[in-house]
PDB file of C-alpha atoms in Angstrom:
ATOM      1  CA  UNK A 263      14.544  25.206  63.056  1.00 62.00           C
ATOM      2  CA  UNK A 264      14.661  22.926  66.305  1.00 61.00           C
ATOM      3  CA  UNK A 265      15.091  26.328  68.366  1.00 59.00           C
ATOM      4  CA  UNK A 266      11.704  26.609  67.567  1.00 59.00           C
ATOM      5  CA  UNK A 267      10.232  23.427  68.013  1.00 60.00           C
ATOM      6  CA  UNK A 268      11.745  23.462  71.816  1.00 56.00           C
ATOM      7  CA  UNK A 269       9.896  26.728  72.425  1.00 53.00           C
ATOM      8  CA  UNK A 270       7.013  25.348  71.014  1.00 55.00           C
ATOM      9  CA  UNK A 271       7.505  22.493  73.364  1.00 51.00           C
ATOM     10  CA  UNK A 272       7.868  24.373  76.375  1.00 49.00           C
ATOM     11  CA  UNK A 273       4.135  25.196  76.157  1.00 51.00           C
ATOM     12  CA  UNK A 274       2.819  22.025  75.095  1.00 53.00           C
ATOM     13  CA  UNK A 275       3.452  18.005  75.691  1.00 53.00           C
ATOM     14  CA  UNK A 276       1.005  16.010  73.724  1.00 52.00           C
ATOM     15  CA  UNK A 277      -0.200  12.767  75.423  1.00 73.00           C
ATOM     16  CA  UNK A 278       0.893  10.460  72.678  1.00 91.00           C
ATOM     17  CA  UNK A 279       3.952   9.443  70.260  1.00 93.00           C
ATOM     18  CA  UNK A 280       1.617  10.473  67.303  1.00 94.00           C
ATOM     19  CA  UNK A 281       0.135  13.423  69.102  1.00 94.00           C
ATOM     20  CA  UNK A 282       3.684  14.486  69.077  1.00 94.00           C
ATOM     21  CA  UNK A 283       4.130  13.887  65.273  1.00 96.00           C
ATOM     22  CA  UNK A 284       1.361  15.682  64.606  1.00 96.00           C
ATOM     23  CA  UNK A 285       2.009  19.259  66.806  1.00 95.00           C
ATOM     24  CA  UNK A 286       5.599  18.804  65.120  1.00 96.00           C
ATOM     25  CA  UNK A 287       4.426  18.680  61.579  1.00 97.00           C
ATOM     26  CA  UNK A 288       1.766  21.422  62.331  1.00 96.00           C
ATOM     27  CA  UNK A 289       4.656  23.842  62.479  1.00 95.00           C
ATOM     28  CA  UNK A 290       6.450  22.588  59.527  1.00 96.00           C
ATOM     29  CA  UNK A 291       3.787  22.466  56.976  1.00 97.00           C
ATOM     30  CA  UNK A 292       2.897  18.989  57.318  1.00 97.00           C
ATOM     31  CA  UNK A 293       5.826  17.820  57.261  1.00 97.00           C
ATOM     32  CA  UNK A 294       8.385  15.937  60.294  1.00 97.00           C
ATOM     33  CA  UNK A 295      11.774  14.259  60.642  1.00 96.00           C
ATOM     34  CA  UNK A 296      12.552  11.421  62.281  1.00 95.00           C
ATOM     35  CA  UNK A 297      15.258  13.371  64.153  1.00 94.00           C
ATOM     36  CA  UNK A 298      13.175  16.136  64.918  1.00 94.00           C
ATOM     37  CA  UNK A 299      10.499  13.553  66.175  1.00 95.00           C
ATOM     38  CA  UNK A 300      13.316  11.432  68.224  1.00 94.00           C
ATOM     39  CA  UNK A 301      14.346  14.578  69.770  1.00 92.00           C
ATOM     40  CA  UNK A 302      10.922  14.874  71.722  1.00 92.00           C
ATOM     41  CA  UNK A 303      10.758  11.306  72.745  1.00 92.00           C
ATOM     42  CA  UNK A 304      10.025   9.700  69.698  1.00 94.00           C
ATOM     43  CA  UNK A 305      11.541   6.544  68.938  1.00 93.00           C
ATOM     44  CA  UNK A 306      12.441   5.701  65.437  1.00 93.00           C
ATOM     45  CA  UNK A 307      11.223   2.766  65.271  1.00 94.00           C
ATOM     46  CA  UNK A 308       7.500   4.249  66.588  1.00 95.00           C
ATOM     47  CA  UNK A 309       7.738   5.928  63.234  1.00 95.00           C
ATOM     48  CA  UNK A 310       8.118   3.413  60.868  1.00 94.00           C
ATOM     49  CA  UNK A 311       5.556   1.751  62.865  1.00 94.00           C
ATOM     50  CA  UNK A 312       3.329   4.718  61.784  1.00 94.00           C
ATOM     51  CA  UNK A 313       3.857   4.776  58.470  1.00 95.00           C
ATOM     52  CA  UNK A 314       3.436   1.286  57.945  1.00 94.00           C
ATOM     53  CA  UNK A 315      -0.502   1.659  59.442  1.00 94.00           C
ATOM     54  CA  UNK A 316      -1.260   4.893  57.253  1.00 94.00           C
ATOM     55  CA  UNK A 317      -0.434   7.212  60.169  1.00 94.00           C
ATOM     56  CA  UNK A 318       2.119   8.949  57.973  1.00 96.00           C
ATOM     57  CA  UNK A 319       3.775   9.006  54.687  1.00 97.00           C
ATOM     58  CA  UNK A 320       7.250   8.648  54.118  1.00 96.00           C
ATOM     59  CA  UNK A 321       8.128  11.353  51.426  1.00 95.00           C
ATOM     60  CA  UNK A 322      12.104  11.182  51.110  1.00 92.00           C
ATOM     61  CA  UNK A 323      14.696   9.584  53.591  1.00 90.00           C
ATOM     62  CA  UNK A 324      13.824  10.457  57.174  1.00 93.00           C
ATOM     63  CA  UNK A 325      11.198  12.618  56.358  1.00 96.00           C
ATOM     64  CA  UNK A 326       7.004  12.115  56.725  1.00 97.00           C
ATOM     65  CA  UNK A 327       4.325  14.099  56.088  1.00 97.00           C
ATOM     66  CA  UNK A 328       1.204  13.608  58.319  1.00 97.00           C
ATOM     67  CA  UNK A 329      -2.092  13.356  55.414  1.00 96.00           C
ATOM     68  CA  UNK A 330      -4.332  14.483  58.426  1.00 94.00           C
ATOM     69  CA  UNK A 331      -2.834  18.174  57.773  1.00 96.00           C
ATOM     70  CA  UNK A 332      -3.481  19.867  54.346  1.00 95.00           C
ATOM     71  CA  UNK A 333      -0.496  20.770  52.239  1.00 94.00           C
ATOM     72  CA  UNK A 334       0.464  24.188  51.359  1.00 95.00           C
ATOM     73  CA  UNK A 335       2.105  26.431  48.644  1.00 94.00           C
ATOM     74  CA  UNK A 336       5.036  26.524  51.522  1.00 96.00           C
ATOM     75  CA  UNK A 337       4.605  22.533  51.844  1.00 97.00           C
ATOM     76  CA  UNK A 338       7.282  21.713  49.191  1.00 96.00           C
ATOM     77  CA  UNK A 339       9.582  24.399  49.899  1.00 97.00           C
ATOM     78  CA  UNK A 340       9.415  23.064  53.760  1.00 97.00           C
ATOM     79  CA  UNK A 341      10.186  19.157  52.430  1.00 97.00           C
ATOM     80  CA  UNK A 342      12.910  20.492  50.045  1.00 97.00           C
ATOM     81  CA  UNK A 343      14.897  22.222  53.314  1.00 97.00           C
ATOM     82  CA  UNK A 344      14.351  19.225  55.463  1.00 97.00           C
ATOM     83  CA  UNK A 345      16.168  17.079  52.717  1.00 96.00           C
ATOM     84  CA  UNK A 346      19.652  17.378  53.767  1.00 95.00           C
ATOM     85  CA  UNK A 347      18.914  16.157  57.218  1.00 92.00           C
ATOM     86  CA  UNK A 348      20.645  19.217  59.189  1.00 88.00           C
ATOM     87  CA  UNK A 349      19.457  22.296  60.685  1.00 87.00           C
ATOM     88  CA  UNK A 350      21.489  24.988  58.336  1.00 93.00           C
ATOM     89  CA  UNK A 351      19.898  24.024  55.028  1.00 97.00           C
ATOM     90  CA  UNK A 352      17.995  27.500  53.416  1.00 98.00           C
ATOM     91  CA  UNK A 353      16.282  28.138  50.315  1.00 98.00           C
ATOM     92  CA  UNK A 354      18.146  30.136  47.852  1.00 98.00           C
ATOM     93  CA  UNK A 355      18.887  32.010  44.361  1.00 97.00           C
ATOM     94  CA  UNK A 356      15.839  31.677  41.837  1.00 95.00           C
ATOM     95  CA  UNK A 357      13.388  29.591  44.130  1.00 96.00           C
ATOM     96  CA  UNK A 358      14.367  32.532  47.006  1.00 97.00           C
ATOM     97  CA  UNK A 359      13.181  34.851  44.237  1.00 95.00           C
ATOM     98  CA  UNK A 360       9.768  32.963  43.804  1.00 95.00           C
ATOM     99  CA  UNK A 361       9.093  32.636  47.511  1.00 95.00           C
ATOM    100  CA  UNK A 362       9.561  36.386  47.974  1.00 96.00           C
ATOM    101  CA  UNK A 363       6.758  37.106  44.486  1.00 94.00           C
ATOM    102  CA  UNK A 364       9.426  39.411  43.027  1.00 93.00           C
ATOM    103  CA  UNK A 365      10.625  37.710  39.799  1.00 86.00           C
ATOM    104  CA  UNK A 366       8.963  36.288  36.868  1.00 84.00           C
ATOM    105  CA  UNK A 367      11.855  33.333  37.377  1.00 82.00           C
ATOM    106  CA  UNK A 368      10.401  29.706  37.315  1.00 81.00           C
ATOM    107  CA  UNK A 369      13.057  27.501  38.199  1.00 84.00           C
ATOM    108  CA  UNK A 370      12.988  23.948  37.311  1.00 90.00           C
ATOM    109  CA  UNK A 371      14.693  22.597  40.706  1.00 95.00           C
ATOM    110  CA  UNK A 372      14.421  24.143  44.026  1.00 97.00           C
ATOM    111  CA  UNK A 373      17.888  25.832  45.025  1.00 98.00           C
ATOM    112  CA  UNK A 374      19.021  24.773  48.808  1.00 98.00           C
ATOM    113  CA  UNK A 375      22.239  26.454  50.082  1.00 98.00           C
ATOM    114  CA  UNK A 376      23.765  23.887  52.729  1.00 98.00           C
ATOM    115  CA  UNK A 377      27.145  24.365  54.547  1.00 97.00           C
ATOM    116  CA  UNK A 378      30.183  24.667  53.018  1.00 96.00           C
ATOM    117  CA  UNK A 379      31.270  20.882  54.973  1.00 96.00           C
ATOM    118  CA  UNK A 380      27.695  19.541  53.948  1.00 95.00           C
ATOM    119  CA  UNK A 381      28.424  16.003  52.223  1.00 93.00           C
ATOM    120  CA  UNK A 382      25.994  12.912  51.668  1.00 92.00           C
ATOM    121  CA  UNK A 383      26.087   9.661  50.047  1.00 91.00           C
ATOM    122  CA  UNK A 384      22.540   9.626  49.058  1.00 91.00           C
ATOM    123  CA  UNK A 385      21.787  11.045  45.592  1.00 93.00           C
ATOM    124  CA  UNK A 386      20.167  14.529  45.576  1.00 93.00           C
ATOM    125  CA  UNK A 387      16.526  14.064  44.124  1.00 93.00           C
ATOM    126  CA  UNK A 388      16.266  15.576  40.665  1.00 94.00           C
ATOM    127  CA  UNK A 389      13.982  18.471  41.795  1.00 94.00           C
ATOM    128  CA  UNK A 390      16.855  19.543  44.065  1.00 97.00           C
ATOM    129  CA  UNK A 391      19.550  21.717  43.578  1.00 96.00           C
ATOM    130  CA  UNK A 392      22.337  22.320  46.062  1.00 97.00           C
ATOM    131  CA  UNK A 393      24.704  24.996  46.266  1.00 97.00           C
ATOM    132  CA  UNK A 394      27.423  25.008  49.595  1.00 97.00           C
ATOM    133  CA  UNK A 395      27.981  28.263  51.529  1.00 97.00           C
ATOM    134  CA  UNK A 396      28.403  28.501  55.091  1.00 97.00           C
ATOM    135  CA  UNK A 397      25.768  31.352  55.729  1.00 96.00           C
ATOM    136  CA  UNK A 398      25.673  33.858  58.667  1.00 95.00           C
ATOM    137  CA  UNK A 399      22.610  34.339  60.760  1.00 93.00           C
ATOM    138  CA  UNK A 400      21.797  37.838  59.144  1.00 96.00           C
ATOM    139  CA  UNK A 401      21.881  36.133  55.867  1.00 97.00           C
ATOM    140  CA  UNK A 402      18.613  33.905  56.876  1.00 97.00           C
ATOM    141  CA  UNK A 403      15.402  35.312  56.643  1.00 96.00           C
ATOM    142  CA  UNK A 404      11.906  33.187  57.402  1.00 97.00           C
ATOM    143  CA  UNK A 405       8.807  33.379  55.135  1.00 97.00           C
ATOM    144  CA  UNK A 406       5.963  31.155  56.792  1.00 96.00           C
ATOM    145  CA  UNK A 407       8.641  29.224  58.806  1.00 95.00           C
ATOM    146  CA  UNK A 408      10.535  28.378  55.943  1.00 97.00           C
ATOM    147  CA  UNK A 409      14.351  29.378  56.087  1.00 97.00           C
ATOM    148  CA  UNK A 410      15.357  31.035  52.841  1.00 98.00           C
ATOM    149  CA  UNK A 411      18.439  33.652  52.205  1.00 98.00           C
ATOM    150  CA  UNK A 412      17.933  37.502  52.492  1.00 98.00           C
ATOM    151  CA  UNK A 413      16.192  39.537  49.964  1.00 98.00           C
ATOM    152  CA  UNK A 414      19.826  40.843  49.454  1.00 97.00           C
ATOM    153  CA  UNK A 415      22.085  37.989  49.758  1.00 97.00           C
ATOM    154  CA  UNK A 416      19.310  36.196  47.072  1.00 97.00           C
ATOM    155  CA  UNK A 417      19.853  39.173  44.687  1.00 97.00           C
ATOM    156  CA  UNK A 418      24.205  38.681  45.324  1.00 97.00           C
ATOM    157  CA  UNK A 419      23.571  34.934  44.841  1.00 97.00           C
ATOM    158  CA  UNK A 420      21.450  35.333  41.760  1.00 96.00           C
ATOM    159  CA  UNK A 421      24.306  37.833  40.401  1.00 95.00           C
ATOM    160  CA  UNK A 422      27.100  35.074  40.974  1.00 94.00           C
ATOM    161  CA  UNK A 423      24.841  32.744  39.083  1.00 93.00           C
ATOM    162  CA  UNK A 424      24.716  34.877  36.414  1.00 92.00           C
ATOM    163  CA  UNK A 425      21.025  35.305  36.291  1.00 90.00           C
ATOM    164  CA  UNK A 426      20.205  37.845  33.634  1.00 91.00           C
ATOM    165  CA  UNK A 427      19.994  41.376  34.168  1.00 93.00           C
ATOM    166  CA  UNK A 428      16.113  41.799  33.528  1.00 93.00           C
ATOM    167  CA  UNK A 429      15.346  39.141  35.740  1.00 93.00           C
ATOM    168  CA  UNK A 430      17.850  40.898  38.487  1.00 94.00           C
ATOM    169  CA  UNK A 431      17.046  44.127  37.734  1.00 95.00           C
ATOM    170  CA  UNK A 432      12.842  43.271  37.667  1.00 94.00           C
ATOM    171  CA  UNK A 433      13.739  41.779  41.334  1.00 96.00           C
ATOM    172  CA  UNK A 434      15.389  44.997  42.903  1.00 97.00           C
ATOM    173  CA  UNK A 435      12.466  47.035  41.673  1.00 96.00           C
ATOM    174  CA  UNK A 436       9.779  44.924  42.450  1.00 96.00           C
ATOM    175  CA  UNK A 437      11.363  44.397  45.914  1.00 96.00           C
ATOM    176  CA  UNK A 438      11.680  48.128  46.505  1.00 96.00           C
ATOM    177  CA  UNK A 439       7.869  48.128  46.048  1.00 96.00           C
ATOM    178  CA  UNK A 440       7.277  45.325  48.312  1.00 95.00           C
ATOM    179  CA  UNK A 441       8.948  47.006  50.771  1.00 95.00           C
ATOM    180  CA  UNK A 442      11.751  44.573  51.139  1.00 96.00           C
ATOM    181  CA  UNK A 443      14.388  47.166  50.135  1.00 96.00           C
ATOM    182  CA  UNK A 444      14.732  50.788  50.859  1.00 96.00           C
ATOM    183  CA  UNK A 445      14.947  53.359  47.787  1.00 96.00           C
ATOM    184  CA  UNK A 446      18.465  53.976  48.745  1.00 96.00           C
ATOM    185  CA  UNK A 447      18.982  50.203  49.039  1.00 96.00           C
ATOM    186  CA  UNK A 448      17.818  49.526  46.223  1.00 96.00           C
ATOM    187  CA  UNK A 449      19.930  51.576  44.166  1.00 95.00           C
ATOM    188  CA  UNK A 450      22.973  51.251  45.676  1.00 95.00           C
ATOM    189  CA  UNK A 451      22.020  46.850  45.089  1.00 96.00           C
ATOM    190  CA  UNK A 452      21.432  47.538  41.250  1.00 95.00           C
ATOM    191  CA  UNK A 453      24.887  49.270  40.597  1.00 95.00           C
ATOM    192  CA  UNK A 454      26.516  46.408  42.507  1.00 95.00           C
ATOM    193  CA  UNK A 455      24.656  43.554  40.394  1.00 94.00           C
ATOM    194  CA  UNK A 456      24.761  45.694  37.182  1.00 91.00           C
ATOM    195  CA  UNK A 457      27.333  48.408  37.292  1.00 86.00           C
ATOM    196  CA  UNK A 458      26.486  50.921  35.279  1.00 71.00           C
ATOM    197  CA  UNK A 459      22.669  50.830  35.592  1.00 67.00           C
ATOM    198  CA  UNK A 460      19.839  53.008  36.242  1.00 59.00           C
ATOM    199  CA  UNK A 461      17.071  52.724  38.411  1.00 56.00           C
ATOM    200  CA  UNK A 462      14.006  52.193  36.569  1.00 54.00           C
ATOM    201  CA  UNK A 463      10.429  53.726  37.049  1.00 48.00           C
ATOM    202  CA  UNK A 464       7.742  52.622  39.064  1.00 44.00           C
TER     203      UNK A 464
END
């Protein structure tokens, strides 16, 4: 994510610590870090400073959202993967699912897959769920600047979880017609996740 915030920064340099806040959280749905905002010159401190005036809110440990930009349907799924505090965190199994619109899945937490080494000593917020993988770069796809795991790898993850077969199989199909998979893709996925199975009709 901070790849993209440098090339966004090559072509911009706001005038003012909050200036920088803002173009920041612009790009993030709202939403900064204090890290991300330190790394363009921000100090800390400058923060706190802003959230104690109104500036900002402070929504979960080192992260703000600026109230001057509206939320949206992304917003949470953007706070959820700035969380962890590191730049590997993704959004996976069933909440994947609902960002891509291909599953009648409504999970109750939002899955994050961090890295494998990924350890804290705060406790997780309820609405999280973590799961540790150490992902490869063709595993990470982007919807609206929000990192979240490959159609495929989602499908694989879903599988391990032991997500039931409708819900897998209503996935595949529904992501062959959304153009995420090919026809051949698809098939070939659906007798990996549910040997035996058929494709169904459209």
């Amino acid at each position: 994510m901070d790849h993209l915030l440098h090339i966004y920064w090559a072509t911009r340099m706001p005038t003012t610590a909050y200036d920088t806040v803002v173009a920041i959280a612009k790009e993030q749905h709202g939403l900064v870090t204090t890290s991300q905002a330190r790394q363009q010159g921000v100090n800390p401190h400058t923060i706190k400073k802003m959230a104690r005036r109104g500036n900002i809110e402070r929504v979960s440990w080192g992260v703000y959202r600026v109230p001057s930009i509206p939320l949206t349907s992304y917003s949470e799924y953007m706070e959820a993967v700035l969380w962890p505090g590191n730049d590997s965190t993704t959004i996976s199994y069933e909440s994947a699912l609902t960002m891509y619109g291909v599953s009648d899945v409504s999970p109750g937490r939002i899955h994050l897959t961090v890295p494998e080494s990924y350890r804290t000593h705060r406790d997780v917020p309820k609405r999280l769920e973590l799961h540790h993988a150490d992902l490869e770069p063709g595993d990470i796809h982007r919807i609206e600047g929000v990192p979240v795991t490959t159609f495929e790898r989602t499908i694989r993850d879903c599988q391990r979880a032991h997500i039931g077969s409708r819900l897998l199989r209503q996935a595949i199909e529904e992501g062959r017609r959304e153009g995420y998979l090919t026809p051949d893709r698809a098939k070939r996925l659906l007798q990996e996740v549910l040997p035996g199975s058929a494709p169904g009709r459209s």
